[in-house]
Coordinates of C-alpha atoms in Angstrom, one line a residue:
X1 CA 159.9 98.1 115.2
X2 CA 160.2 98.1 118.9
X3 CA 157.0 96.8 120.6
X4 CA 156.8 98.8 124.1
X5 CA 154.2 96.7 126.4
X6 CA 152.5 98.8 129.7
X7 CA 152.6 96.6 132.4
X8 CA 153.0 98.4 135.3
X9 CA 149.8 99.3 136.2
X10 CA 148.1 99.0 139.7
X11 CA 144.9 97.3 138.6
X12 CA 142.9 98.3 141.4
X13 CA 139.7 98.0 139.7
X14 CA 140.1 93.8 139.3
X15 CA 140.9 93.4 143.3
X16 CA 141.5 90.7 144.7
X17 CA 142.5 89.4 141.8
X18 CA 145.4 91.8 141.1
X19 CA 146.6 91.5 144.7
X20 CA 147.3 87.5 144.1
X21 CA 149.4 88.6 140.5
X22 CA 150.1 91.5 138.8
X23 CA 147.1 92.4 136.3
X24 CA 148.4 91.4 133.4
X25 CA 149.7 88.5 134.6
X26 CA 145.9 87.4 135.3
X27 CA 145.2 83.7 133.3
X28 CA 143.7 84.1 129.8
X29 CA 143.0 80.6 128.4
X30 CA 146.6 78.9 128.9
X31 CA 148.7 82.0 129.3
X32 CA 148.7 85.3 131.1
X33 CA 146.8 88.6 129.5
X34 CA 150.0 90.2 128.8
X35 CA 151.3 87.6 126.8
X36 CA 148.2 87.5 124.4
X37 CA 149.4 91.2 123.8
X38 CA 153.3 90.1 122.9
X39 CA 151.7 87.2 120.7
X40 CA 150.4 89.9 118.7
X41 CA 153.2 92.1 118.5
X42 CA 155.4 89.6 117.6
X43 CA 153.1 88.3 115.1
X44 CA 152.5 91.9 113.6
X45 CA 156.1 91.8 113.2
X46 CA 158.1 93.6 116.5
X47 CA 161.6 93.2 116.4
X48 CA 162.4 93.0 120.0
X49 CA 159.6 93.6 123.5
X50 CA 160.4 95.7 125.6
X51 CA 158.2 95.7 129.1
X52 CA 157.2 98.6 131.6
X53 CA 157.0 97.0 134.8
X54 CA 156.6 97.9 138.3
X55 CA 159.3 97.6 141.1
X56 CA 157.8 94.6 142.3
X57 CA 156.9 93.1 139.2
X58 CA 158.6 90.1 139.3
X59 CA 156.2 87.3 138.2
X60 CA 156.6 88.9 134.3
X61 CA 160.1 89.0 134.0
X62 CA 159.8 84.8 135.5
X63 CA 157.4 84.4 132.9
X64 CA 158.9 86.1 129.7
X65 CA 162.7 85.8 130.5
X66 CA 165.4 87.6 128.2
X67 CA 163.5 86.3 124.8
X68 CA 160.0 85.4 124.1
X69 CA 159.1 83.0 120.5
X70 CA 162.7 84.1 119.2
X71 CA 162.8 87.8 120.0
X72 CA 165.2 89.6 122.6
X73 CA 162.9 90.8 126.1
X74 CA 164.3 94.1 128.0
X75 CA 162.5 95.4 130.6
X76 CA 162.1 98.8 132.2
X77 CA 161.2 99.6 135.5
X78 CA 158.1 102.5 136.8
X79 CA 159.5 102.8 140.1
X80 CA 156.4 105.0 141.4
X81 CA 153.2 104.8 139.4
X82 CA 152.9 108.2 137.6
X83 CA 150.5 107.7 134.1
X84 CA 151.1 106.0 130.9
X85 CA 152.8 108.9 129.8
X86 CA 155.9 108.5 132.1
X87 CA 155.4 104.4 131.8
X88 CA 156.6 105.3 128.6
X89 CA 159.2 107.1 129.2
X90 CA 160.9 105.1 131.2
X91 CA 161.5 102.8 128.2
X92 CA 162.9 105.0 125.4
X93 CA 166.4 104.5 126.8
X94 CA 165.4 101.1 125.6
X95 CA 163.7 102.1 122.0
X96 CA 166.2 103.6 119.0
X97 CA 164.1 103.8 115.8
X98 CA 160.1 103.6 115.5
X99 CA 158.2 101.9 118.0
X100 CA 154.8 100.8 119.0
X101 CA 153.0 101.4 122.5
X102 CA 150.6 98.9 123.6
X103 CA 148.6 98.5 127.0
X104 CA 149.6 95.1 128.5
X105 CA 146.0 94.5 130.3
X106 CA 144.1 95.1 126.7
X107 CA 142.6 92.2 124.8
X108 CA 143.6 93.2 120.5
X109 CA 142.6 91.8 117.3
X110 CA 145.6 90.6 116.3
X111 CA 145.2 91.8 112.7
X112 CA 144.5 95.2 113.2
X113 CA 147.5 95.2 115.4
X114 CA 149.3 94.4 112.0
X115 CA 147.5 96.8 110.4
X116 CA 148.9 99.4 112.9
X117 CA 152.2 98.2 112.6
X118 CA 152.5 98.7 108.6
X119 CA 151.4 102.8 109.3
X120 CA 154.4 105.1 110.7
X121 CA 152.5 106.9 112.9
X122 CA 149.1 105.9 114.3
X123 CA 146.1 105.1 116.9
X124 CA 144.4 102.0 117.1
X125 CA 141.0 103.0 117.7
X126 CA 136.9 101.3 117.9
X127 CA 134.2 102.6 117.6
X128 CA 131.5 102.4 120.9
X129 CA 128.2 103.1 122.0
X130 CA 128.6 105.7 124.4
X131 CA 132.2 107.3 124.2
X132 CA 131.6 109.5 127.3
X133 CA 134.2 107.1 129.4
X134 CA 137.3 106.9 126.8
X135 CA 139.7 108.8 125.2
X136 CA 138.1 109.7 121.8
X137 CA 139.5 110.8 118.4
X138 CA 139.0 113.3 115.7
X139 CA 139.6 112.5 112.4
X140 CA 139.5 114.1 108.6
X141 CA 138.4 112.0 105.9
X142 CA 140.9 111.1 103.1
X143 CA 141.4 111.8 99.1
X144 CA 139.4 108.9 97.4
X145 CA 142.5 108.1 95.5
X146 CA 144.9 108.5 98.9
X147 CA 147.3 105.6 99.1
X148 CA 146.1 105.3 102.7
X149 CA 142.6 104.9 103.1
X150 CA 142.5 105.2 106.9
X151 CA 141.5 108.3 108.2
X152 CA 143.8 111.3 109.7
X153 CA 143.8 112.0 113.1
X154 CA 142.8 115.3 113.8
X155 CA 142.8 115.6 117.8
X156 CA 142.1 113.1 120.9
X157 CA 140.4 114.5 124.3
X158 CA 140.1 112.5 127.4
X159 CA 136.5 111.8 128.4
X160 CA 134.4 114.5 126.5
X161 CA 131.4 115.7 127.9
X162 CA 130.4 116.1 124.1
X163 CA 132.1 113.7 122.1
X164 CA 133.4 114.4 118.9
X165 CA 133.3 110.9 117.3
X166 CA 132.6 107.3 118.4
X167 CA 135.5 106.1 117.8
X168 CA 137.9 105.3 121.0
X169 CA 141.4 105.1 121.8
X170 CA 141.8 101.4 122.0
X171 CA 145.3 101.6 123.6
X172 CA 147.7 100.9 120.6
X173 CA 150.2 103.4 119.1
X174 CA 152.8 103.9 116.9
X175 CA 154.9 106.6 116.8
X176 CA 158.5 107.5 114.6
X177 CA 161.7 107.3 116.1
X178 CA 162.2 111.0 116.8
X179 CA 159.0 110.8 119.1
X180 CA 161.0 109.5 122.1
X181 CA 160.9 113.0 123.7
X182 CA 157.5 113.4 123.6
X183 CA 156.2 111.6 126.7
X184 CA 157.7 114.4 129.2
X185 CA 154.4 115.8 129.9
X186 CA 152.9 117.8 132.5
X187 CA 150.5 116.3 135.3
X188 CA 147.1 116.0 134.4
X189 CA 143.8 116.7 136.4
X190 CA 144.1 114.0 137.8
X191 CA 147.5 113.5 138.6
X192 CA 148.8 111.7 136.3
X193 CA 151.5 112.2 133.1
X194 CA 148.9 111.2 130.7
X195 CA 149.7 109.5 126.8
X196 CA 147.2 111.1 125.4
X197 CA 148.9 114.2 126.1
X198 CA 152.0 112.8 123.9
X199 CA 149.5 111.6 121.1
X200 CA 148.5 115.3 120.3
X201 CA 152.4 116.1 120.1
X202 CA 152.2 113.1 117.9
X203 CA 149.3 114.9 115.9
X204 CA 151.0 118.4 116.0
X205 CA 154.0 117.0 114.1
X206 CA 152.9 113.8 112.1
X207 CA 150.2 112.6 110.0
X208 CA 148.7 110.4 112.1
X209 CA 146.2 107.4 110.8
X210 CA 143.4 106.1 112.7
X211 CA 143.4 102.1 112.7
X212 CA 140.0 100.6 113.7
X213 CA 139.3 97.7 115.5
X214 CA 136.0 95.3 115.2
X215 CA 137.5 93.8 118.7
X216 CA 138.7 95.2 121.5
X217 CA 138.4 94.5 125.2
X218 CA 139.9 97.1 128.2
X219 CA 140.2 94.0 131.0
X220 CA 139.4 96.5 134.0
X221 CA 136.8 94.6 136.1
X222 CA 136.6 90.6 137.2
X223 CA 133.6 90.2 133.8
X224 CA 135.9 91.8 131.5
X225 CA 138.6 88.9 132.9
X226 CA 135.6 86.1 132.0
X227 CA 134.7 88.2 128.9
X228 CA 138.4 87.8 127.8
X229 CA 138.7 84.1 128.3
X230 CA 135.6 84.0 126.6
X231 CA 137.1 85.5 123.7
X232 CA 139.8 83.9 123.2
X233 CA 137.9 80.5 123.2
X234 CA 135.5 81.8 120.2
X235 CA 138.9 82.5 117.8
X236 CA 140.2 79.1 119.2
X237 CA 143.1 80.7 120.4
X238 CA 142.6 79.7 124.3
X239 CA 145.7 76.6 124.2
X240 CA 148.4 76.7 122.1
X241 CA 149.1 72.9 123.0
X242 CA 146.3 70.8 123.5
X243 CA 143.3 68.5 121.4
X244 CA 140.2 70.6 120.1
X245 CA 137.3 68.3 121.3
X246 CA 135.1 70.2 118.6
X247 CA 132.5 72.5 119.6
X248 CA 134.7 75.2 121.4
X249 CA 135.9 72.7 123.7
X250 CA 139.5 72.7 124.3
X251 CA 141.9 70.0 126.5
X252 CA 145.5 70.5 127.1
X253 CA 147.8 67.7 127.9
X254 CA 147.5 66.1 130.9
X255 CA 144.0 67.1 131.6
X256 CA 141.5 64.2 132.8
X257 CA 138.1 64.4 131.9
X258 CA 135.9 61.5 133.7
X259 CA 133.7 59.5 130.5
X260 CA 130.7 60.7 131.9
X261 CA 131.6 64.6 132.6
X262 CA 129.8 67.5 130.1
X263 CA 131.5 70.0 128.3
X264 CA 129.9 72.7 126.8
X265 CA 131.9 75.2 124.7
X266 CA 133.4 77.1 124.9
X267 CA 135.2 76.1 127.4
X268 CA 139.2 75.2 128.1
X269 CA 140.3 72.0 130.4
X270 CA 144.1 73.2 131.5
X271 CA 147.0 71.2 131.5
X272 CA 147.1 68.8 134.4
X273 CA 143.6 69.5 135.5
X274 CA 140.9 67.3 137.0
X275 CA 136.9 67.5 136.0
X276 CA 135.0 64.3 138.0
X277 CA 132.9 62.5 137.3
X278 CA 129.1 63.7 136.4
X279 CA 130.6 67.4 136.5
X280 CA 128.8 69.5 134.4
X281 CA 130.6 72.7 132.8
X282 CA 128.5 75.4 130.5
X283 CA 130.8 77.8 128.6
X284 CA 132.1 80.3 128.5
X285 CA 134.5 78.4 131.2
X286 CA 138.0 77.7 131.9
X287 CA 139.5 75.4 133.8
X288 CA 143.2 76.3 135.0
X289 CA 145.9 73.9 134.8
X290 CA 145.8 71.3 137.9
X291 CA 142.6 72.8 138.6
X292 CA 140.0 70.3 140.0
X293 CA 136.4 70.3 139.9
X294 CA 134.7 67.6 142.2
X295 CA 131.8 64.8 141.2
X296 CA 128.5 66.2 140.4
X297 CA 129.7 69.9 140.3
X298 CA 128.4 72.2 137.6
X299 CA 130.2 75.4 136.6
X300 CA 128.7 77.8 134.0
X301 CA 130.2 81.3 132.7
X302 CA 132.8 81.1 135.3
X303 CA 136.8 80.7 135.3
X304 CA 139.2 78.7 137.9
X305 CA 142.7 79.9 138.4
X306 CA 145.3 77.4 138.0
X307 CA 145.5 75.0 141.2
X308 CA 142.0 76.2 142.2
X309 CA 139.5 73.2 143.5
X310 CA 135.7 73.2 143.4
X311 CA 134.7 69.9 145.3
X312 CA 131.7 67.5 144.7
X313 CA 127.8 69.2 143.9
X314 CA 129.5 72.8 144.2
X315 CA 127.2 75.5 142.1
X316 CA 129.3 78.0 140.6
X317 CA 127.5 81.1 137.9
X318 CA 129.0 83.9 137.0
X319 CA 132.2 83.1 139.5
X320 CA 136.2 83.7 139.6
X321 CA 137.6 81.3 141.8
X322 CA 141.2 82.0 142.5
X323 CA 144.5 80.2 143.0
X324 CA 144.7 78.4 146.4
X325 CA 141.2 78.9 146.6
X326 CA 138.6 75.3 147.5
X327 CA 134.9 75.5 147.6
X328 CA 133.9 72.9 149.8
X329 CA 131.0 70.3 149.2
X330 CA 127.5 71.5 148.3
X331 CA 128.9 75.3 147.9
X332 CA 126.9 77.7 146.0
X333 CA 128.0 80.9 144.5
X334 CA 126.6 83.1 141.6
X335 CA 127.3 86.7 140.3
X336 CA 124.1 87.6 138.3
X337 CA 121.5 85.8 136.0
X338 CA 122.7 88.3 133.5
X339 CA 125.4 87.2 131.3
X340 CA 126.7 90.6 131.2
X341 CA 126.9 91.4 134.2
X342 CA 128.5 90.5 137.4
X343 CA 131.0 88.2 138.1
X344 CA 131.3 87.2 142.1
X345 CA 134.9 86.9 143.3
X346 CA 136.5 84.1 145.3
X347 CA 139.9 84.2 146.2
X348 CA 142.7 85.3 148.9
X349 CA 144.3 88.8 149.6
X350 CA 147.5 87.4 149.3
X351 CA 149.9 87.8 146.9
X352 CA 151.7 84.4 144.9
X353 CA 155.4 84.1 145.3
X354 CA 156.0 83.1 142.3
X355 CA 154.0 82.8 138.6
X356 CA 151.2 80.9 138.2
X357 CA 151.3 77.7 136.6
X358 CA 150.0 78.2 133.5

């Protein structure tokens, strides 16, 4: 099984933040987005990744090398942005027997993801509340007594005015080795060589399973980047290094955490990073590596790149606070008193030279 990761994309929707580093390269607990997406592959059982990037890309390929936890890394280059489609394609010359498609900048349940994996051709997909804004499926129900219990795909349109289902395209595929010439597809509307286009080849000439998903997060605006941190701190899977203070709370090595500091999960303390003393941090938070946040500072629902610094009595709700970035004494900055809502932005327009430090 080759696990195929879209990475390439522009991310225009999370700027600033995907000006400073490529989208999926954004800080999720300890590690970058994209790399919660290869944990699962290679827990689901990949043989090898193989990454679309873009030409300028490079933070990734620092991050992941040629091998990531044992497995061989190959990468594959979108020179001009042209649809997930053509991302695609530009990795079969890469991919020689079945292989799995899997959006870089999505958030999976890393069980279903293995439940995808075990079918020979199929759509991860979750059900919504109002499927007007996805990709959405069609499916047939199966014999009682069927082997496979998951349903059949029967079709997928792009953002129905009258949905057929409620289930979405969650952004996970597999497909059988002799789908490789599937993904030359046309333009779409709106300009782009679209996958879904290449799923309902899929459909035309496989049985093709449905998958659901209880969890599943599209990271496409700065709250879906807290929501993801924050989701990754409720399955404990924010550090992979660290001490588990109990209570969702979560401290790599090298953090410092002044004796008379709060921490309210769930919330991550990065390697190396600093919280003062009488600071007061409300989860869902994380707190980069050699991050600092200054004496008497209080931080709730909000996430500090690594090497960001918040200085003493600083306010911070509802806040993404970049790399680079220091909020000076006293500061106070909120995105909304609803939890759901927005998240304020703080950080620079320009782009690091090099990976974050993680």
């Amino acid at each position: 099984m080759h696990a195929v990761i879209l990475a390439a994309g522009r991310g225009s929707r999370m700027r600033p933040l995907s000006v400073v580093t490529p989208k999926p390269m954004l800080p999720v607990g300890d590690r970058p987005l994209v790399a919660h997406v290869a944990d699962a592959a290679v827990e689901a059982g990949a043989d090898d990744l193989v990454f679309v990037v873009g030409e300028r890309d490079g933070h990734l390929s620092q991050y992941f090398g040629e091998s990531y936890r044992g497995l061989p890394v190959t990468y594959a280059v979108q020179e001009t942005p042209a649809g997930t489609a053509d991302a695609v394609r530009c990795a079969t010359e890469h991919v020689h027997g079945r292989f799995a498609v899997l959006n870089g900048d999505n958030l999976f349940e890393p069980a279903a993801i293995a439940r995808l994996f075990d079918r020979q051709a199929a759509v991860l997909a979750h059900r919504v509340d109002d499927p007007h804004e996805y990709g959405v499926l069609s499916t047939a129900p199966v014999e009682s007594d069927a082997a496979d219990d998951a349903p059949v795909v029967t079709g997928i349109v792009e953002k129905p005015d009258e949905p057929p289902t409620t289930l979405a395209n969650a952004g996970a595929y597999v497909f059988p080795a002799s789908m490789g010439d599937a993904f030359d597809v046309p333009e779409s509307s709106r300009g782009e060589r679209e996958i879904t286009d290449a799923v309902g080849t899929l459909i035309d000439r496989h049985t093709v399973r449905a998958v659901e998903t209880d969890r599943w997060l599209d990271v496409a605006r700065p709250s879906d980047f807290v929501r993801a941190n924050e989701l990754v701190l409720e399955d404990g899977d924010a550090i992979v290094d660290g001490d588990d203070w109990g209570d969702g709370v979560y401290v790599a090595p090298g953090a410092t955490v002044a004796p008379d500091a709060a921490v309210e999960g769930p919330a991550m303390i990065g390697a190396d990073a600093t919280v003062a003393s009488g600071a007061v941090i409300r989860g869902p938070a994380v707190i980069g590596g050699g991050a600092t946040v200054g004496a008497g500072a209080e931080l709730t629902r909000s996430v500090l790149f690594p090497g960001a610094s918040v200085g003493p009595r600083v306010l911070l709700f509802g806040v993404v606070l970049g790399p680079r970035c220091d909020l000076s004494t006293g500061a106070c900055v909120t995105g909304s008193v609803d939890a759901d809502e927005t998240t304020s932005v703080v950080a620079t327009h320009r782009a690091l030279d090099r990976p974050l430090a993680y």
